[in-house]
Short mmCIF file of C-alpha atoms and ligand atoms in Angstrom, two decimals:
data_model
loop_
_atom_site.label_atom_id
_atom_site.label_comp_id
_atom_site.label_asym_id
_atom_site.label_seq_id
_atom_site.Cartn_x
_atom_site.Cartn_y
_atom_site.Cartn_z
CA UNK A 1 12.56 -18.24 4.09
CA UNK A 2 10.86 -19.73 7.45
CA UNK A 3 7.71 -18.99 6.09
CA UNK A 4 8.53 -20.76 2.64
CA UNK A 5 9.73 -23.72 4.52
CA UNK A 6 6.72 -24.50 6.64
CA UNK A 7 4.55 -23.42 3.98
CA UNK A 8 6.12 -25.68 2.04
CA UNK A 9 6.37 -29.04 4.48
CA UNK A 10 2.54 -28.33 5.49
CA UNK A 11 1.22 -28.32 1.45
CA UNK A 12 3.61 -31.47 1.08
CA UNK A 13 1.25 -33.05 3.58
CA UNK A 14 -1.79 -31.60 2.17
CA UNK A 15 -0.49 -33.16 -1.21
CA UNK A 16 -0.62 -36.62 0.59
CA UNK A 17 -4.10 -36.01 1.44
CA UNK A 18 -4.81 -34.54 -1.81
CA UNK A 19 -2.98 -38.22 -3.51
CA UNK A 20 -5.41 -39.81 -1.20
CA UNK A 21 -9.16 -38.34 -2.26
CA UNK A 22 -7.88 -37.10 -5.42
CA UNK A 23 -8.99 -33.66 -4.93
CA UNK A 24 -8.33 -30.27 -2.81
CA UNK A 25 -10.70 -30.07 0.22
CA UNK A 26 -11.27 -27.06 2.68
CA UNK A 27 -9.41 -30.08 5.03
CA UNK A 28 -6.44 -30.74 2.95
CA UNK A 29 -6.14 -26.83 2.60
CA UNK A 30 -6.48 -26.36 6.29
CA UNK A 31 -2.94 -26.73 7.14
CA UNK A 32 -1.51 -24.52 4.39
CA UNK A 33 -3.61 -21.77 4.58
CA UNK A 34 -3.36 -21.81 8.33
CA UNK A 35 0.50 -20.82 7.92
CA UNK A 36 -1.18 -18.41 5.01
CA UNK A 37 -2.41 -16.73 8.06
CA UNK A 38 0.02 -16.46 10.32
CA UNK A 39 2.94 -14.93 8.18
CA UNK A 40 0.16 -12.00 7.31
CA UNK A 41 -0.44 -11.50 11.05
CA UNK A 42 3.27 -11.34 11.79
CA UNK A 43 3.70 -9.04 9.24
CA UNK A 44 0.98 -6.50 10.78
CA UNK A 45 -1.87 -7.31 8.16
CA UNK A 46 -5.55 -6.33 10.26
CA UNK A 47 -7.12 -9.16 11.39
CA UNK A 48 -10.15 -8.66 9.31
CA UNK A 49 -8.08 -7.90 5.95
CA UNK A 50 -6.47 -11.43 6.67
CA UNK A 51 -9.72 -13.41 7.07
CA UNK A 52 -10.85 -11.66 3.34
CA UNK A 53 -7.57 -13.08 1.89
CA UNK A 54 -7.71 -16.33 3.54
CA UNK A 55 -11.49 -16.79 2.29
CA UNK A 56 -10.85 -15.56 -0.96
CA UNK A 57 -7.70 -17.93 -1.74
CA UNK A 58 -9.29 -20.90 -0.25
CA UNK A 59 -12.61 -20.28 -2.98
CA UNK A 60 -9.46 -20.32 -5.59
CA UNK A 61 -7.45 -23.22 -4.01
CA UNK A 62 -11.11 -25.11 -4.15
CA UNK A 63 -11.33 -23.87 -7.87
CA UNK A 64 -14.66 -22.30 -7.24
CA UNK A 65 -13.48 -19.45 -9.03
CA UNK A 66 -11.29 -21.47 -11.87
CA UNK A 67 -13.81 -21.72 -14.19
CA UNK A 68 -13.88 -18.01 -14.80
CA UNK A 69 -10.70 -18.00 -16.35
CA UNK A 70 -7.62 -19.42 -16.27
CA UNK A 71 -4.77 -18.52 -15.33
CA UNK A 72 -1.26 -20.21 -14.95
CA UNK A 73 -1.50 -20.57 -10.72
CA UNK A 74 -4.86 -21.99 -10.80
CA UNK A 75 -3.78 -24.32 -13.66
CA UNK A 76 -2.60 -26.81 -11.18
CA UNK A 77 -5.99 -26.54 -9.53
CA UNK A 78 -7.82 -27.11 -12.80
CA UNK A 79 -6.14 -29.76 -13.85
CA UNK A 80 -6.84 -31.83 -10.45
CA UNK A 81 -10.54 -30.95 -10.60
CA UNK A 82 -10.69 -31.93 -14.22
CA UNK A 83 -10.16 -35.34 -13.09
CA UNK A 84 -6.54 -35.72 -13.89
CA UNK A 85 -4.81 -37.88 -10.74
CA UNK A 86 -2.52 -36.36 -8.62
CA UNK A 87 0.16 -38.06 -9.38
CA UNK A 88 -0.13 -37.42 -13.27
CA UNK A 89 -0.51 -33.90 -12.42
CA UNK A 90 2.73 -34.56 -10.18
CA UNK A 91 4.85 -36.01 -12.80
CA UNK A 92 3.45 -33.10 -15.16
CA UNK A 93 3.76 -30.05 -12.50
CA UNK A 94 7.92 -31.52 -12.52
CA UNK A 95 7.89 -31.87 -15.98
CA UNK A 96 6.85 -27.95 -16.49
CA UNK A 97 9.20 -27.46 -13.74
CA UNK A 98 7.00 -26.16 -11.44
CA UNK A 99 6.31 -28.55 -8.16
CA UNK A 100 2.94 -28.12 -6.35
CA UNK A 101 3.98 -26.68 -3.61
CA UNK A 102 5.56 -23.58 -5.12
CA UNK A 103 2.59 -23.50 -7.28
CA UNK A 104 0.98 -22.80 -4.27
CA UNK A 105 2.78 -20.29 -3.03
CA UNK A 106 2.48 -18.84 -6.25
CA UNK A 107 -1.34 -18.22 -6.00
CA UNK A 108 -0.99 -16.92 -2.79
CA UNK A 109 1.62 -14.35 -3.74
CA UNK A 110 -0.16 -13.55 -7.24
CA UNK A 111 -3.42 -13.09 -5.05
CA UNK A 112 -1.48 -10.52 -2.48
CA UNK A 113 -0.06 -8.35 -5.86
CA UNK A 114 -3.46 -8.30 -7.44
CA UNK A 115 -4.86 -7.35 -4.12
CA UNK A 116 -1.93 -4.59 -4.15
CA UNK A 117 -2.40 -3.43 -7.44
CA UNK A 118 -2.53 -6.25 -9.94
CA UNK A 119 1.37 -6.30 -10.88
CA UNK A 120 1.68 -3.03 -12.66
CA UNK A 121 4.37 -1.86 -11.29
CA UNK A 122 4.62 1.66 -9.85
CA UNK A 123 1.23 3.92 -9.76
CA UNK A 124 1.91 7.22 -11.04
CA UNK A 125 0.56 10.30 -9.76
CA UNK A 126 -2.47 11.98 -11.42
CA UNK A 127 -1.76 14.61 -14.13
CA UNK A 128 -2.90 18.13 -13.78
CA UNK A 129 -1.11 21.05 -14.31
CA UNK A 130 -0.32 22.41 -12.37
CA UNK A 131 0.10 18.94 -10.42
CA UNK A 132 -1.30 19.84 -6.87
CA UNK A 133 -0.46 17.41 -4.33
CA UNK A 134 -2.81 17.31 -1.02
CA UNK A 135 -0.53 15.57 1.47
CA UNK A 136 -2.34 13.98 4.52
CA UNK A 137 -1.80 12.20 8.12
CA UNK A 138 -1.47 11.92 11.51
CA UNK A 139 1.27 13.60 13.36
CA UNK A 140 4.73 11.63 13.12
CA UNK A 141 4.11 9.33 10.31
CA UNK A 142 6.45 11.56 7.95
CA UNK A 143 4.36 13.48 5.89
CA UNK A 144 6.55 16.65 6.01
CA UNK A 145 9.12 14.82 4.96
CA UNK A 146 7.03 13.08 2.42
CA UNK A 147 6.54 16.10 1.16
CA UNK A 148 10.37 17.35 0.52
CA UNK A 149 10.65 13.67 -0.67
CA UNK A 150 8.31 14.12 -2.78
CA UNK A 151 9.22 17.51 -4.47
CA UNK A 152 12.74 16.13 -4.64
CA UNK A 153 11.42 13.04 -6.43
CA UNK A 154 9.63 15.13 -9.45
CA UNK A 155 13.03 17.75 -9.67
CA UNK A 156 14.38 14.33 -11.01
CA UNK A 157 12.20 13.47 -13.42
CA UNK A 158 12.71 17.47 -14.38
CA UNK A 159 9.47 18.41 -12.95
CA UNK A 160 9.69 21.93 -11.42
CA UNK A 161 7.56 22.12 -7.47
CA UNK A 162 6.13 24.27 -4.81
CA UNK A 163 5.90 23.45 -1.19
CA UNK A 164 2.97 24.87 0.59
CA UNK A 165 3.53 24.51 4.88
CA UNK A 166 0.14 24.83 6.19
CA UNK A 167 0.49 23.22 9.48
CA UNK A 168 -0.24 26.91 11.38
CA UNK A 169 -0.68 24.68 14.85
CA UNK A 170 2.93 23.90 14.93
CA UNK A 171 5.56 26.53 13.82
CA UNK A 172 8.20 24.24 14.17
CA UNK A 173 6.71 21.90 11.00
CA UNK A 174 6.76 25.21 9.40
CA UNK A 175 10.64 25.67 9.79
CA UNK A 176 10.68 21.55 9.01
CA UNK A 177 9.48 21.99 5.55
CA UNK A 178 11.25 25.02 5.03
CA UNK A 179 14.63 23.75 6.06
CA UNK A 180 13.49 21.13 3.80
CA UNK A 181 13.35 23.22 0.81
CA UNK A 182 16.65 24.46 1.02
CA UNK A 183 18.80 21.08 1.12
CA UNK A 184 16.61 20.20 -2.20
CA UNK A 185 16.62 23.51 -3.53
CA UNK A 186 12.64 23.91 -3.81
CA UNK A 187 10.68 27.05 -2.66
CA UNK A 188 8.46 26.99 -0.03
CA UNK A 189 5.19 29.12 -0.10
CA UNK A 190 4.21 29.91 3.99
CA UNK A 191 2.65 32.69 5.58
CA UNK A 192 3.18 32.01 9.00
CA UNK A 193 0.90 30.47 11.87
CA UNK A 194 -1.81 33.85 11.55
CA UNK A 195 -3.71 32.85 8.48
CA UNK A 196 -6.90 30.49 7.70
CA UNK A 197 -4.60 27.05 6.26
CA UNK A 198 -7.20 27.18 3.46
CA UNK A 199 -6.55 30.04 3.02
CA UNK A 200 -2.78 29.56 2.79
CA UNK A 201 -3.18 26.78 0.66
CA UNK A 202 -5.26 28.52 -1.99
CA UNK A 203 -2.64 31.46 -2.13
CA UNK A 204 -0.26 28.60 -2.40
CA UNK A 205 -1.63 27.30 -5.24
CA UNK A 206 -2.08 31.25 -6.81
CA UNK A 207 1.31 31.43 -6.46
CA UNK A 208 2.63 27.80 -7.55
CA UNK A 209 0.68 29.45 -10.67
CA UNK A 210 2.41 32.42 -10.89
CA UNK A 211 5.53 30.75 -10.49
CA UNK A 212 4.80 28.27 -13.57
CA UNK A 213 5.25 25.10 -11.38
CA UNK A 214 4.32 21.36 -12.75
CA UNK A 215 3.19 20.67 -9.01
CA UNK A 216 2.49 22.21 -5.87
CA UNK A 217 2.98 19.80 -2.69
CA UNK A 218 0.82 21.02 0.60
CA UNK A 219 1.60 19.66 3.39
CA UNK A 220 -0.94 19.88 6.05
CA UNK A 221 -1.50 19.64 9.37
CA UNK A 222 -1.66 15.98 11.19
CA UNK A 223 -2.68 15.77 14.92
CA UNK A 224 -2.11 12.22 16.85
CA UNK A 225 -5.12 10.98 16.48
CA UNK A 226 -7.88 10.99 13.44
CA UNK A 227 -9.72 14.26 14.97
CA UNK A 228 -12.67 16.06 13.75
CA UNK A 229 -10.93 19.36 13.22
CA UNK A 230 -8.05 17.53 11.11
CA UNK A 231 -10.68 16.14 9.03
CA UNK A 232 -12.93 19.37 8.35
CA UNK A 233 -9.40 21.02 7.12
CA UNK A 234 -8.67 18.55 4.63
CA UNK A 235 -12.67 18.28 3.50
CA UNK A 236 -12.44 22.25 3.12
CA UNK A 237 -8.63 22.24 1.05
CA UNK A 238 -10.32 19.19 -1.09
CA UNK A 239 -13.31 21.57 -1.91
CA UNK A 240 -10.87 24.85 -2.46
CA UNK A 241 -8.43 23.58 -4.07
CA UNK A 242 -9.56 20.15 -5.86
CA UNK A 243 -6.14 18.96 -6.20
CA UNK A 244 -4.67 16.28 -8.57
CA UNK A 245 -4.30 13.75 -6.17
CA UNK A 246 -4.90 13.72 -2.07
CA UNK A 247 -2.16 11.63 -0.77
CA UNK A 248 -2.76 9.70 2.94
CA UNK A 249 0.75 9.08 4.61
CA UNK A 250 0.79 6.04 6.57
CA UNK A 251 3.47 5.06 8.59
CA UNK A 252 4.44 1.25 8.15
CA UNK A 253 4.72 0.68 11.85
CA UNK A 254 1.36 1.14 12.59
CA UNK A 255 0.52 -2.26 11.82
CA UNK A 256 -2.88 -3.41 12.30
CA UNK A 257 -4.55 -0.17 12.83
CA UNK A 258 -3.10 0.71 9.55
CA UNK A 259 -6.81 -0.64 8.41
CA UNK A 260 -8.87 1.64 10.95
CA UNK A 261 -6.49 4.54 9.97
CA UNK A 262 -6.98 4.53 5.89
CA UNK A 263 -10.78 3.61 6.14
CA UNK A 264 -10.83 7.00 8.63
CA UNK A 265 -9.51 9.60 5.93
CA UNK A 266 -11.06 7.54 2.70
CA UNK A 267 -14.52 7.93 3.97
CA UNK A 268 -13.81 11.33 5.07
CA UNK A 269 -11.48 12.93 2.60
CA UNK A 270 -11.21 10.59 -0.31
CA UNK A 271 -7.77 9.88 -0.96
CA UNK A 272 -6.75 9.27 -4.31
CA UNK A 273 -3.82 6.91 -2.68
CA UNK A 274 -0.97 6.75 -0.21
CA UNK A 275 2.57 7.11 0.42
CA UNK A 276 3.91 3.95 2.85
CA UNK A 277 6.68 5.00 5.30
CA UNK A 278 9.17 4.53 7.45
CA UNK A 279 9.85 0.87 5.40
CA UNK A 280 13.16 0.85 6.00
CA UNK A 281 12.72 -0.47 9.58
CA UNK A 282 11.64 -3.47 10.42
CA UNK A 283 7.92 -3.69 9.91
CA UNK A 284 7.12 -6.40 6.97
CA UNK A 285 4.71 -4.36 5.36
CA UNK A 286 1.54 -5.59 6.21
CA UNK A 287 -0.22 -2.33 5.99
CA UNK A 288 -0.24 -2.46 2.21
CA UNK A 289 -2.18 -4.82 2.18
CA UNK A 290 -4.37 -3.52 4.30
CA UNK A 291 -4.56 -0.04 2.85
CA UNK A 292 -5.66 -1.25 -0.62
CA UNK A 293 -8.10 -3.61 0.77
CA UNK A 294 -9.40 -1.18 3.27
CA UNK A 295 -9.84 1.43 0.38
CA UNK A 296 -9.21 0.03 -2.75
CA UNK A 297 -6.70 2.59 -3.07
CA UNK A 298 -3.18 2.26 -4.67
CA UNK A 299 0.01 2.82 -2.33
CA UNK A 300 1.67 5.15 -5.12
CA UNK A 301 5.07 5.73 -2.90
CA UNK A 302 7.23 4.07 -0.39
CA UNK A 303 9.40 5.95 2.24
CA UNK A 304 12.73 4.04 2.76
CA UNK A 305 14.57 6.33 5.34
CA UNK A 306 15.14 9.77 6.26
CA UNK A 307 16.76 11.13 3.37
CA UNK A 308 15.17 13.13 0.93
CA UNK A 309 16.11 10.58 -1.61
CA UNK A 310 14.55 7.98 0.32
CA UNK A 311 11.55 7.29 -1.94
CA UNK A 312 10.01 4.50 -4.16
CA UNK A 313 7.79 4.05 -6.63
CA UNK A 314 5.69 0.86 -5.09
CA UNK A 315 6.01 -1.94 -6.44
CA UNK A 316 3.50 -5.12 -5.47
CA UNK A 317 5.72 -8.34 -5.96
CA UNK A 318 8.09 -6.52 -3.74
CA UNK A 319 6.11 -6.28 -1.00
CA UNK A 320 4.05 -9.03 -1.86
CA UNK A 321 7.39 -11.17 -1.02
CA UNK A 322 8.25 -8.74 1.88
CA UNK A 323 4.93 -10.00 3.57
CA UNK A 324 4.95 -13.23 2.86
CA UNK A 325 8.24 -13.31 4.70
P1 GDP B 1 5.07 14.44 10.19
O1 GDP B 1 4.73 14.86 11.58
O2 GDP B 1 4.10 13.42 9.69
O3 GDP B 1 5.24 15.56 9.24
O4 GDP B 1 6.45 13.62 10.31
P2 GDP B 1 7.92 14.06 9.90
O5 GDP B 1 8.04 14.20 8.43
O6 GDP B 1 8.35 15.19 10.74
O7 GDP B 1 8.71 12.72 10.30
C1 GDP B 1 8.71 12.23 11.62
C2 GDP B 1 10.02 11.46 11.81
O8 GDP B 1 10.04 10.29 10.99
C3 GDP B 1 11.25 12.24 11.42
O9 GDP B 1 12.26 11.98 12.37
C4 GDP B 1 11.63 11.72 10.06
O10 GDP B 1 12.99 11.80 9.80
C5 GDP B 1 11.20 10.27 10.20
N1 GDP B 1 10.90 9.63 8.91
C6 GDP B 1 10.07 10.04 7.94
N2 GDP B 1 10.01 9.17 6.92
C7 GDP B 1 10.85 8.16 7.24
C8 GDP B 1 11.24 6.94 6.57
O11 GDP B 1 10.80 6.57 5.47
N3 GDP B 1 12.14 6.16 7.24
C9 GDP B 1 12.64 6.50 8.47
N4 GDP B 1 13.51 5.68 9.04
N5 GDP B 1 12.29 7.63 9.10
C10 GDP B 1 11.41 8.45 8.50
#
C-alpha cells in the first residue's frame, strides 16, 4: 500500500506538469518512475533487471512504443499524444472510471506480468511420457523437497511418479528424499552413494519405465556455490537422459544474485524453467522477475513452506502485485 501511495502522490504531481506542457516528458516521468525503481530494489529485483524495466516502461509511458498497438494501459498515453488536453483526457479517464494515476500503475504492473509470463496463468510442465523431471540447484534452496513437492503435486492431479536421489556426495539427502517418499506415499529409486549419478539416473529412468510411471522426478546434487563439477553432472544427465523439462530451484531469498544464479545454469544446462521457493517468508519476490528476464524462462512453480503440499502453480499478477508492494 506504501508503495501505491507515493506512487500515487508523485504521478499526481507529474499530472500537474503533464496539465502544464500538455504532454508526458522523460521529466514529468522522472518522479514516478523513480519510486518505479525503488519498490523493485526493495523487493530484491538485480540492479540491472531494474534499469531494463525502468527503460522499457519509460519508452511506453513516452508512447514510443504506442503506435504498435494499442492496448487499454497505453490508451491514456495515446490519447494525450493524440493531442487531446489533459484535462479532457481527465474528465474522460473519470468518466471510464479509471483516474490517471492508477492507469499508471496499471502499465507498470501489466509490464511486470508480461515480463513474467504475459498473464497466462500457471505454466504447465512439458509432456512426455514418461514425464522426466531434471531437478536442479544449489545446496539449501529446497530442491529435495521440491522434489517430494513435486511428486506429491502430480499424485493429485492422478499422475503416478518416481523419485530418483542422486545426490551420492551427501547420504543424508539420500535418506531426505527417501523419508520423503514415504509421508507422500511415492517410491524412491536410489542405489546408494557407490554408483556414477548418471548412471543412477538412467537406471532411474529404466525403472520409472518398468514401473509404468507418468513422471520420474531426479533430484540431483547442489553444492553451495555454482561449481564446475555440479555443472558437468547436470550437462551429462541432460545428454543421458533428455528429460521433459530441467527444472532450476531458486530460493526466493537470494535476492539480487537471483540474476547471476539463473543466467549460471541457463547458459550451462538449459533449463526449461524454475520452481521459486521458500515464498512464504518474507522476501517480495523480486527474483521472478529477474529469473524470466535473466533467461526468458517461465517460473512454472512456487514453494510456499515446508510441507509437501506447499506448492503453486505461478501465477504473474500475483507476484506482479507482491513486488510492486
Ligand atoms: P536442498 O539442499 O536444495 O535439497 O534443500 P532442502 O530441500 O533440503 O531444503 C532446505 C531447507 O529449506 C529445509 O529445511 C526445507 O524444509 C526448507 N524449505 C524448502 N522449501 C521451502 C519453502 O518453500 N518454504 C520454507 N519456509 N522452507 C522451505
Amino acid at each position: 500500500a506504501a508503495m501505491f501511495d507515493s506512487l500515487s502522490s508523485s504521478i499526481q504531481k507529474a499530472q500537474r506538469l503533464i496539465g502544464k506542457s500538455g504532454t508526458l516528458t522523460k521529466e514529468n516521468m522522472k518522479d514516478p518512475l523513480k519510486e518505479v525503481r525503488r519498490a523493485l530494489l526493495e523487493a530484491d529485483v538485480s540492479l540491472p533487471v531494474v534499469r531494463r524495466f525502468i527503460k522499457k516502461v519509460e519508452e511506453r509511458a513516452l508512447g514510443t512504443k504506442v503506435l504498435d498497438g494499442v492496448t487499454p494501459d497505453t490508451q491514456f498515453i495515446k490519447t494525450v499524444l493524440d493531442g487531446v488536453t489533459p484535462d479532457t483526457q481527465f474528465i474522460k479517464t473519470v468518466l471510464d472510471g479509471v483516474t490517471p494515476d492508477t492507469q499508471f500503475i496499471k502499465t507498470v504492473s501489466n509490464e511486470l506480468i508480461d515480463l513474467m509470463g504475459g498473464g497466462v496463468g500457471a505454466k504447465d510442465l512439458e509432456p512426455g511420457f514418461p514425464q522426466i523431471i531434471l531437478m536442479a540447484g544449489l545446496q539449501g534452496v529446497g530442491k529435495t523437497t521440491a522434489a517430494g513437492k513435486l511428486a506429491l503435486y502430480l499424485k493429485k492431479s492422478k499422475k503416478s511418479c518416481l523419485l530418483v536421489a542422486t545426490d551420492v556426495y551427501r547420504p543424508a539427502a539420500i535418506d531426505q528424499l527417501v523419508k520423503l517418499g514415504a509421508a507422500i506415499d511415492v517410491p524412491v529409486f536410489e542405489m546408494g552413494t557407490q554408483v556414477d549419478p548418471v548412471e543412477i539416473a538412467k537406471k532411474g529412468v529404466e525403472e520409472g519405465r518398468r514401473l509404468g510411471v507418468d513422471a520420474v522426478i531426479i533430484d540431483t546434487a547442489g553444492r553451495l556455490q555454482v561449481d564446475e563439477d555440479m555443472m558437468g553432472e547436470l550437462r551429462s544427465m541432460k545428454a543421458a537422459l533428455r528429460p521433459s523439462d530441467t527444472l532450476l530451484v531458486v530460493d526466493a531469498m537470494t535476492g539480487q544474485e537471483a540474476a547471476n544464479l539463473v543466467k549460471a545454469f541457463n547458459d550451462q544446462v538449459d533449463i526449461s524453467g524454475a520452481i521459486l521457493t521458500k515464498m512464504d517468508g518474507d522476501s517480495r519476490g523480486g527474483a521472478a522477475l529477474s529469473v524470466r528476464e535473466v533467461s526468458g524462462k517461465p517460473i512454472k512453480f512456487v514453494g510456499v513452506g515446508e510441507k509437501m503440499e506447499a506448492l503453486e502453480p505461478f501465477y504473474p499478477e500475483r507476484m506482479a502485485s507482491r513486488i510492486l508492494g
